[in-house]
Short mmCIF file of N, CA and C in Angstrom, two decimals:
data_model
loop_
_atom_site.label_atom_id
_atom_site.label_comp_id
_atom_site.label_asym_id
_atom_site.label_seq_id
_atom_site.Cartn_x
_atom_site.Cartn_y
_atom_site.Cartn_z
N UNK A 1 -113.15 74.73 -14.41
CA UNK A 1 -112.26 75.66 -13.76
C UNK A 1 -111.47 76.40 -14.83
N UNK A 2 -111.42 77.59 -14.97
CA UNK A 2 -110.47 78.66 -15.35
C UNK A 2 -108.93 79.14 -14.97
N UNK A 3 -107.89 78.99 -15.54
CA UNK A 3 -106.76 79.60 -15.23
C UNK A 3 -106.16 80.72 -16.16
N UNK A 4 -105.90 81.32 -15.03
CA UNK A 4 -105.25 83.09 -15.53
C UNK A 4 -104.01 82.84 -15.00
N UNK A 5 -102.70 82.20 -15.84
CA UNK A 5 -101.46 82.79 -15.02
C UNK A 5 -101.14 83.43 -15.05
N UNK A 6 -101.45 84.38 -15.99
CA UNK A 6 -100.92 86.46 -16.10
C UNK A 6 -101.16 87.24 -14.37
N UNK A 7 -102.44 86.30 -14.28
CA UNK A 7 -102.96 87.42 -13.06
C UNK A 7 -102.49 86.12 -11.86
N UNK A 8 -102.51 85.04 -11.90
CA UNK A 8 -102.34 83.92 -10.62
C UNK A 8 -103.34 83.83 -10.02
N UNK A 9 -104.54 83.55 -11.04
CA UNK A 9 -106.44 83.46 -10.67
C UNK A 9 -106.50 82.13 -11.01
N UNK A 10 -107.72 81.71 -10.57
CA UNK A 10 -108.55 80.72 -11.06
C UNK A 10 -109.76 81.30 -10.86
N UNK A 11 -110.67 80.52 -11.67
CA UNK A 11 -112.37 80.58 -11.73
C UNK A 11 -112.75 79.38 -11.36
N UNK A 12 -113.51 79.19 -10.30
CA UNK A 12 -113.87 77.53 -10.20
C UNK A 12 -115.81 77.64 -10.29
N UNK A 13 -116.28 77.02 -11.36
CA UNK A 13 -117.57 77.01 -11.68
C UNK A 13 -118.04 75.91 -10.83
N UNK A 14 -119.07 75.98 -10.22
CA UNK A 14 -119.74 75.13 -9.75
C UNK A 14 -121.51 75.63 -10.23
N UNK A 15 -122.36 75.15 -10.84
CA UNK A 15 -123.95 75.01 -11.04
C UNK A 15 -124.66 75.04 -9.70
N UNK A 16 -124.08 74.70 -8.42
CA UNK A 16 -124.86 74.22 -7.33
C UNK A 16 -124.04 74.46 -6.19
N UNK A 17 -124.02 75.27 -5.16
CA UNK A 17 -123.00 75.32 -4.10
C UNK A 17 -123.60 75.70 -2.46
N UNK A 18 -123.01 75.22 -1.50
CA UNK A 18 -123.98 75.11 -0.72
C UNK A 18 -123.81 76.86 0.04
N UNK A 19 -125.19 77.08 0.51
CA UNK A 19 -125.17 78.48 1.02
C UNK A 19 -124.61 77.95 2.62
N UNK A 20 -123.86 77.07 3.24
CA UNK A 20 -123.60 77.33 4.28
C UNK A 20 -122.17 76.59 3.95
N UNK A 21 -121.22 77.57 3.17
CA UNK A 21 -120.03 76.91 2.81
C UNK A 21 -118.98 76.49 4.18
N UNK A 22 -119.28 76.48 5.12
CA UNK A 22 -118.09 76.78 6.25
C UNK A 22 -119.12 75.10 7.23
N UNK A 23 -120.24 74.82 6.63
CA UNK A 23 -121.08 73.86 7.01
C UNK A 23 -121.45 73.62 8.27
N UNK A 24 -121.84 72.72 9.01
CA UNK A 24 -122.71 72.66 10.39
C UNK A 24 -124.12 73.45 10.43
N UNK A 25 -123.62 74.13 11.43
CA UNK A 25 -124.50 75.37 11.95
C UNK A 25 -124.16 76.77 11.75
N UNK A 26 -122.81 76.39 11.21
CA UNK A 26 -122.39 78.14 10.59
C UNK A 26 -123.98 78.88 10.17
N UNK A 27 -124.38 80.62 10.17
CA UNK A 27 -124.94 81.37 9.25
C UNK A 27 -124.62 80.67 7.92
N UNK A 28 -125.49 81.03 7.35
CA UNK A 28 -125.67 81.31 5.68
C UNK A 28 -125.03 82.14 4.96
N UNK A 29 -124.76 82.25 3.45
CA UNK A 29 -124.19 83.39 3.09
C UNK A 29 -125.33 84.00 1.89
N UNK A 30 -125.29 85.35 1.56
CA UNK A 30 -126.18 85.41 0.81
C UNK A 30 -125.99 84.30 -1.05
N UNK A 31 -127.72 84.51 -1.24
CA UNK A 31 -127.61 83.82 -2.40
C UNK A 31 -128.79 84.45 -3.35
N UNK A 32 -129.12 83.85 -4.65
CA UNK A 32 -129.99 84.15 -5.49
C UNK A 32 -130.27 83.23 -6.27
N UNK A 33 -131.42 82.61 -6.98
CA UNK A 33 -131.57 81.77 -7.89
C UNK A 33 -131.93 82.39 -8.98
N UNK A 34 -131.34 82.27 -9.65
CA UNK A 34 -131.02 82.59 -11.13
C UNK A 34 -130.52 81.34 -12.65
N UNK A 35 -130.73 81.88 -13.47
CA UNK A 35 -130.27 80.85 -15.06
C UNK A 35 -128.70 80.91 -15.01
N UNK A 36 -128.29 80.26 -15.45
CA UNK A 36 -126.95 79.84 -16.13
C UNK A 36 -126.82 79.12 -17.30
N UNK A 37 -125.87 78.77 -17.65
CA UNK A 37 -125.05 78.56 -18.76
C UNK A 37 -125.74 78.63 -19.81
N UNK A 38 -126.03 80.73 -20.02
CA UNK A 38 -127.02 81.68 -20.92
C UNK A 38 -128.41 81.07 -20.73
N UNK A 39 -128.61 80.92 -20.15
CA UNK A 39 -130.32 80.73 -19.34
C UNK A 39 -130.59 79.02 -20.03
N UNK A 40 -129.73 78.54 -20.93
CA UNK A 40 -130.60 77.11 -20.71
C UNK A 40 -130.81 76.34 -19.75
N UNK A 41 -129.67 76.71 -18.37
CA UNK A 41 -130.41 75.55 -16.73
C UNK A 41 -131.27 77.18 -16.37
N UNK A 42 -132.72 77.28 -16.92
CA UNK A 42 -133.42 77.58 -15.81
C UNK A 42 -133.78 78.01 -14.27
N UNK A 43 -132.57 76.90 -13.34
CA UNK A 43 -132.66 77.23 -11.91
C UNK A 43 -131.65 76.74 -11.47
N UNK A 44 -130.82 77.91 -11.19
CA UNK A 44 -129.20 77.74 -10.67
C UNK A 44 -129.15 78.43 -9.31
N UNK A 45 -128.37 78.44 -8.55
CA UNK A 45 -128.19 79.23 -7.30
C UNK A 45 -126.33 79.69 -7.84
N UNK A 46 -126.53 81.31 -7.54
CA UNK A 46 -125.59 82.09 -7.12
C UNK A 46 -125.29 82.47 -5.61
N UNK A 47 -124.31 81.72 -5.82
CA UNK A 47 -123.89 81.88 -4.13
C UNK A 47 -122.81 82.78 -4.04
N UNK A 48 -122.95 84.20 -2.97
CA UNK A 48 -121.73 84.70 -2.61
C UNK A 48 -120.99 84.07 -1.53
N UNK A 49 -119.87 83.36 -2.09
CA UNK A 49 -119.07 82.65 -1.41
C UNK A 49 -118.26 83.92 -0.36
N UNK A 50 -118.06 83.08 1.12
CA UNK A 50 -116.65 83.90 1.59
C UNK A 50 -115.41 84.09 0.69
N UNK A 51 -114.26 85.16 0.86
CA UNK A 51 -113.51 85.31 0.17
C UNK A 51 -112.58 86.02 1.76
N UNK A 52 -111.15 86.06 0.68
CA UNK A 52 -109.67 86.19 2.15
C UNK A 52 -109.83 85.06 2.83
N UNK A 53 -110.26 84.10 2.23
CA UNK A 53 -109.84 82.35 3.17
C UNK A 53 -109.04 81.63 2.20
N UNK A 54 -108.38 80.84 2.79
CA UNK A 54 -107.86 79.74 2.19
C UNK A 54 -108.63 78.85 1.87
N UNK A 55 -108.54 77.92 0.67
CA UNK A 55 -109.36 77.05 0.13
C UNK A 55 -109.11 75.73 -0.66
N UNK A 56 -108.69 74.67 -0.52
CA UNK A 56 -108.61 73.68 -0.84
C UNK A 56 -109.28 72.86 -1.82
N UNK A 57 -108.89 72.78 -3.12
CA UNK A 57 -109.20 71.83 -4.15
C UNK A 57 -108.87 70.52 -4.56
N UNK A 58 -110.21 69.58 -4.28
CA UNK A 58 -109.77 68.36 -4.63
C UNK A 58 -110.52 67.45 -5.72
N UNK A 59 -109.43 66.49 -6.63
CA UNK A 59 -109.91 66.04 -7.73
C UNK A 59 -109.39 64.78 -7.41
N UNK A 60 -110.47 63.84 -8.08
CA UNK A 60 -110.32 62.30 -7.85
C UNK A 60 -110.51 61.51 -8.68
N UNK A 61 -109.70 61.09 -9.33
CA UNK A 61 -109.88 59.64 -10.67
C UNK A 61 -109.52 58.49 -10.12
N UNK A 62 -110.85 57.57 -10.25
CA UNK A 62 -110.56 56.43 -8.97
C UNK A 62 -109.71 55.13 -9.96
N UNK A 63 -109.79 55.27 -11.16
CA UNK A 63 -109.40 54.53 -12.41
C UNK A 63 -107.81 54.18 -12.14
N UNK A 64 -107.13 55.43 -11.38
CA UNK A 64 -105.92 55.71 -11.15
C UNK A 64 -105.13 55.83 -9.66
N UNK A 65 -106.76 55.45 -9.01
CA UNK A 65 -106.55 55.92 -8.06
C UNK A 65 -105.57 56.71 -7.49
N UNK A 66 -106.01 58.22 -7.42
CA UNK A 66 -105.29 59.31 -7.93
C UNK A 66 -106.25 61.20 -6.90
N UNK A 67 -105.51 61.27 -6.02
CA UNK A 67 -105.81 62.20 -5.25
C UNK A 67 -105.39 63.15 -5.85
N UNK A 68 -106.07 64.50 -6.67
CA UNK A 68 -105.62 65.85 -7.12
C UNK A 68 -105.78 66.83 -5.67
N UNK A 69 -104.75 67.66 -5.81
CA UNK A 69 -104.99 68.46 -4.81
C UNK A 69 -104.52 69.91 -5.23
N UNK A 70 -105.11 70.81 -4.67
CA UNK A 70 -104.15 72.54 -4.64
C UNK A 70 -104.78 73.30 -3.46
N UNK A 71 -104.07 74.38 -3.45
CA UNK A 71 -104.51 75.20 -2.49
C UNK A 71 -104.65 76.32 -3.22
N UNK A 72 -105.70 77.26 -2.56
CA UNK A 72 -104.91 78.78 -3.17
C UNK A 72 -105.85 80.07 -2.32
N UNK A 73 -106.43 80.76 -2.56
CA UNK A 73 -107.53 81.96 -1.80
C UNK A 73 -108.21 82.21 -2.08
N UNK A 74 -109.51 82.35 -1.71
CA UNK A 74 -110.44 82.83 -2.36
C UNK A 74 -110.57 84.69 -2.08
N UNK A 75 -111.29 85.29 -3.45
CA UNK A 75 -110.25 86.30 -3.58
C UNK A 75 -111.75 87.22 -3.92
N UNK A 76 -112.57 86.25 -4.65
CA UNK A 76 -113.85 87.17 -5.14
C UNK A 76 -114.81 86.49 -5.99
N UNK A 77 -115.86 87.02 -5.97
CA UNK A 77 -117.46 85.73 -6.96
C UNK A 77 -117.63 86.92 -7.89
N UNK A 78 -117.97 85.83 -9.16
CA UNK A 78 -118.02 86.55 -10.56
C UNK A 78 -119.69 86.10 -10.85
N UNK A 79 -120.39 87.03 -11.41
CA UNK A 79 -121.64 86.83 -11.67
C UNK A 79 -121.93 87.12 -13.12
N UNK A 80 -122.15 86.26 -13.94
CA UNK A 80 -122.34 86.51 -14.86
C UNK A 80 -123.35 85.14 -15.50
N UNK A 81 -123.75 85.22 -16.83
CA UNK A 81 -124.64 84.36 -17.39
C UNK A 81 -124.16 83.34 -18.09
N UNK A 82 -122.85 83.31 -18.63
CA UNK A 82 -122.13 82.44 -19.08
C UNK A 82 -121.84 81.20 -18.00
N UNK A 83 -121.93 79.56 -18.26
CA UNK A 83 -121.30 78.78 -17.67
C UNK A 83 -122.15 79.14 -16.19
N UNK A 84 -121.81 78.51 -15.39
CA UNK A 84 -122.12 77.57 -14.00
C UNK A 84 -122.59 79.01 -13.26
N UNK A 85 -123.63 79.16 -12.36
CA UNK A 85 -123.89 80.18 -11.79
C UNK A 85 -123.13 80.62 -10.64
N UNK A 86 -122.23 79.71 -9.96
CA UNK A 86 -121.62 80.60 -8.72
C UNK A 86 -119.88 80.19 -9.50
N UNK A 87 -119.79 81.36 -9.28
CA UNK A 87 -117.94 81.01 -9.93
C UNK A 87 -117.29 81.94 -9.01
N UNK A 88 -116.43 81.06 -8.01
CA UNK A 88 -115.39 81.54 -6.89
C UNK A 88 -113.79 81.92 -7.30
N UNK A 89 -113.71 83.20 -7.47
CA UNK A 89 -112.47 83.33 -7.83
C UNK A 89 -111.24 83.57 -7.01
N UNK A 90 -109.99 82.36 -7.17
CA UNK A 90 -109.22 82.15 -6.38
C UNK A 90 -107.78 82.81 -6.87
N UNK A 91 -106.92 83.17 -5.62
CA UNK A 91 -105.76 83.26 -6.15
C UNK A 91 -104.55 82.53 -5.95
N UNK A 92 -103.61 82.01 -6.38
CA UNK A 92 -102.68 80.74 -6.28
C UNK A 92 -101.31 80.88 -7.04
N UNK A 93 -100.88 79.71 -7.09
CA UNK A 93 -99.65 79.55 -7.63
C UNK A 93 -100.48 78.84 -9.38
N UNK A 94 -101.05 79.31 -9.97
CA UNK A 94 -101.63 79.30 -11.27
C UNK A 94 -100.68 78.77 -12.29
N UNK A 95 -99.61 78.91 -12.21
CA UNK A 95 -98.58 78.77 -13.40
C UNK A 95 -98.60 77.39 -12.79
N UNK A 96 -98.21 76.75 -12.05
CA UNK A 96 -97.88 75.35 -11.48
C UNK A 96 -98.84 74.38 -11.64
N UNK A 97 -100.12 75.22 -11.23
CA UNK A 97 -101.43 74.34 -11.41
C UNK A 97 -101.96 74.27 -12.91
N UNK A 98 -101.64 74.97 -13.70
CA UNK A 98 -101.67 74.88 -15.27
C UNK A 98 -100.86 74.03 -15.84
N UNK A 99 -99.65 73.61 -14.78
CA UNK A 99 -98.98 72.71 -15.59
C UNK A 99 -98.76 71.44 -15.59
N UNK A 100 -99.09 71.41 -14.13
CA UNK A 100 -99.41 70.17 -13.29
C UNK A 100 -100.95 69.64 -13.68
N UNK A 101 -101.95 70.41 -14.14
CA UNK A 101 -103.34 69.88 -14.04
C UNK A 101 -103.13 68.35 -14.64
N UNK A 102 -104.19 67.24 -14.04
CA UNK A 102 -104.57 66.46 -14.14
C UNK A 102 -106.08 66.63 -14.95
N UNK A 103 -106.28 66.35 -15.87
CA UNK A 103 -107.54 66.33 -16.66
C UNK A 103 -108.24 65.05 -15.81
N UNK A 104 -107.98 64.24 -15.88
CA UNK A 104 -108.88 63.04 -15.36
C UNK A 104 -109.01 63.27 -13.97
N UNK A 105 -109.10 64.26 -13.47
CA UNK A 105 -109.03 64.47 -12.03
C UNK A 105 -110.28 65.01 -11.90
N UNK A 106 -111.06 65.47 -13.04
CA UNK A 106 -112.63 66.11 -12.94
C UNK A 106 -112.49 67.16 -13.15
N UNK A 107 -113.48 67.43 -13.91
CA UNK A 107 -113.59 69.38 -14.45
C UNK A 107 -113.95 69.79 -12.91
N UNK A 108 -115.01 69.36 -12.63
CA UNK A 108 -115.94 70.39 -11.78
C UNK A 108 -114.83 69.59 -9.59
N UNK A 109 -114.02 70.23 -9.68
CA UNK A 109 -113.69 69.47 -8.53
C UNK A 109 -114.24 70.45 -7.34
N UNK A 110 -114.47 69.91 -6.07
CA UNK A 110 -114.62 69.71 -5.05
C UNK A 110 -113.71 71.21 -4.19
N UNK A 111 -114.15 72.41 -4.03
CA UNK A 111 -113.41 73.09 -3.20
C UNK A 111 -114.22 73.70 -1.43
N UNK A 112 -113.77 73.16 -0.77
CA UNK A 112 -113.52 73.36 0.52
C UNK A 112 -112.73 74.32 0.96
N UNK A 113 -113.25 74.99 2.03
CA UNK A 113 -112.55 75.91 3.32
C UNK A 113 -111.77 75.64 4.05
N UNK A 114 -110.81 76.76 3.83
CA UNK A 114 -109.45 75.97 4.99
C UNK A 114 -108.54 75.60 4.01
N UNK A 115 -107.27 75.09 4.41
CA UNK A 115 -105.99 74.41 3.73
C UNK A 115 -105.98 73.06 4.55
N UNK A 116 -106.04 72.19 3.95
CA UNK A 116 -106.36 70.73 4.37
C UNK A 116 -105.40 69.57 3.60
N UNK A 117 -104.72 70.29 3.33
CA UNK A 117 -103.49 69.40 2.29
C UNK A 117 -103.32 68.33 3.24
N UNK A 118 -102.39 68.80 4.56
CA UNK A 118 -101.84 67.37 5.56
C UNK A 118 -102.76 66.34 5.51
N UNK A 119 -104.24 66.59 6.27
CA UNK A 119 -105.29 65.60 6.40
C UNK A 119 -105.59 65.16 5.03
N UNK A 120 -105.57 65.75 3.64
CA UNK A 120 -106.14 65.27 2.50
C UNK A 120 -105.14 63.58 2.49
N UNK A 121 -103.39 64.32 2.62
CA UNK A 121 -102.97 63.57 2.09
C UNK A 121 -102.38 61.78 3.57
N UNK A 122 -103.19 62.12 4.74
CA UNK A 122 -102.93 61.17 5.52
C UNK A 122 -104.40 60.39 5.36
N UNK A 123 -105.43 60.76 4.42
CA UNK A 123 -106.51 60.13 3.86
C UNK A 123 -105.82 59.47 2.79
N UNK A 124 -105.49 59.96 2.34
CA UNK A 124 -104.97 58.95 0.80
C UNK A 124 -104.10 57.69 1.29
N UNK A 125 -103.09 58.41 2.28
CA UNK A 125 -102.06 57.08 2.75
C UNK A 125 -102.94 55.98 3.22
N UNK A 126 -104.21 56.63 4.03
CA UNK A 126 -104.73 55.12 4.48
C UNK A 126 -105.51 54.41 3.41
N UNK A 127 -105.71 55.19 2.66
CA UNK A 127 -106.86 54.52 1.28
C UNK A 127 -105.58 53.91 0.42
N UNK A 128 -104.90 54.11 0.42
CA UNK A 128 -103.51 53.56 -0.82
C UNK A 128 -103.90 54.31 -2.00
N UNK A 129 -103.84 55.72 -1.70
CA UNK A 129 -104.10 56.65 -3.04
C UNK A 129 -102.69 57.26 -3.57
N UNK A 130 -102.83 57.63 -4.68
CA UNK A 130 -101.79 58.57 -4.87
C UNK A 130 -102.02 59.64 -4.61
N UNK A 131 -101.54 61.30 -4.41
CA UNK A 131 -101.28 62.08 -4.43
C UNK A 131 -100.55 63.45 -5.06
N UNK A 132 -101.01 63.78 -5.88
CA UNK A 132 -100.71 64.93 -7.17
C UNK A 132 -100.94 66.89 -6.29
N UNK A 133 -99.88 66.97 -6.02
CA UNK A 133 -100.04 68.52 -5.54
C UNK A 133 -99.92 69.32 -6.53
N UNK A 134 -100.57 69.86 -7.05
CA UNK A 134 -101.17 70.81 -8.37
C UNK A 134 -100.02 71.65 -8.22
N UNK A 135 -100.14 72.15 -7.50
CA UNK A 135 -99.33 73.73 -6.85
C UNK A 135 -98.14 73.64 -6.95
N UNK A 136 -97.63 72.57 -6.38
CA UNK A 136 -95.92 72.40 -5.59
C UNK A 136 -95.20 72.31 -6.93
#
């Protein structure tokens, strides 16, 4: 993941993302298979993610047992050859989440549709996790 606090972006790289981000039976969104990170993976999928949704990021170090969380928007998909083929660019409270990041929380974390903070964090209470709000 990438942070811009000049602009209040993130880049979140993912290599692999599913074309039915909203999941079930939702439509599809468009996609392409293409190289990444400068063509040494061969066969990547570029996914145009939805964007103007809210979106939920979560990171997990079980060592610490340790719930990362943020929120922020998805705002726009960057296509390029460098690094991970679908990169969703979000917009947020960036300065907070730059300062707050948890490294052991996982490079490549987990972002979901929707704002899901409440339910993330009444999952953790029943697991006996901690809870790290990136953002706040």
């Amino acid at each position: 993941m990438g942070i811009d606090e000049e602009r209040g972006e993130f880049i979140y790289h993912h290599c692999y993302a599913p074309t039915n981000p909203h999941g079930g039976d939702k439509p599809e969104v468009p996609y392409i298979i293409t190289k990444a990170h400068l063509g040494t993976k061969h066969a990547s999928i570029h996914v145009k993610l939805p964007t103007n949704e809210p979106i939920t990021v979560i990171g997990f170090n079980p060592e610490e047992r340790l719930l990362t969380i943020h929120v922020s928007r998805s705002i726009g998909n960057e296509y390029s050859p460098q690094a991970c083929a679908t990169k969703l660019i979000g917009s947020g409270n960036a300065t907070n989440v730059a300062h707050n990041w948890h490294w052991r929380g996982g490079w490549h974390r987990v972002v979901i549709y929707g704002d899901y903070r409440k339910e993330l964090e009444e999952f953790a209470k029943l697991l006996g996790l901690k809870v790290l709000h990136e953002d706040l």
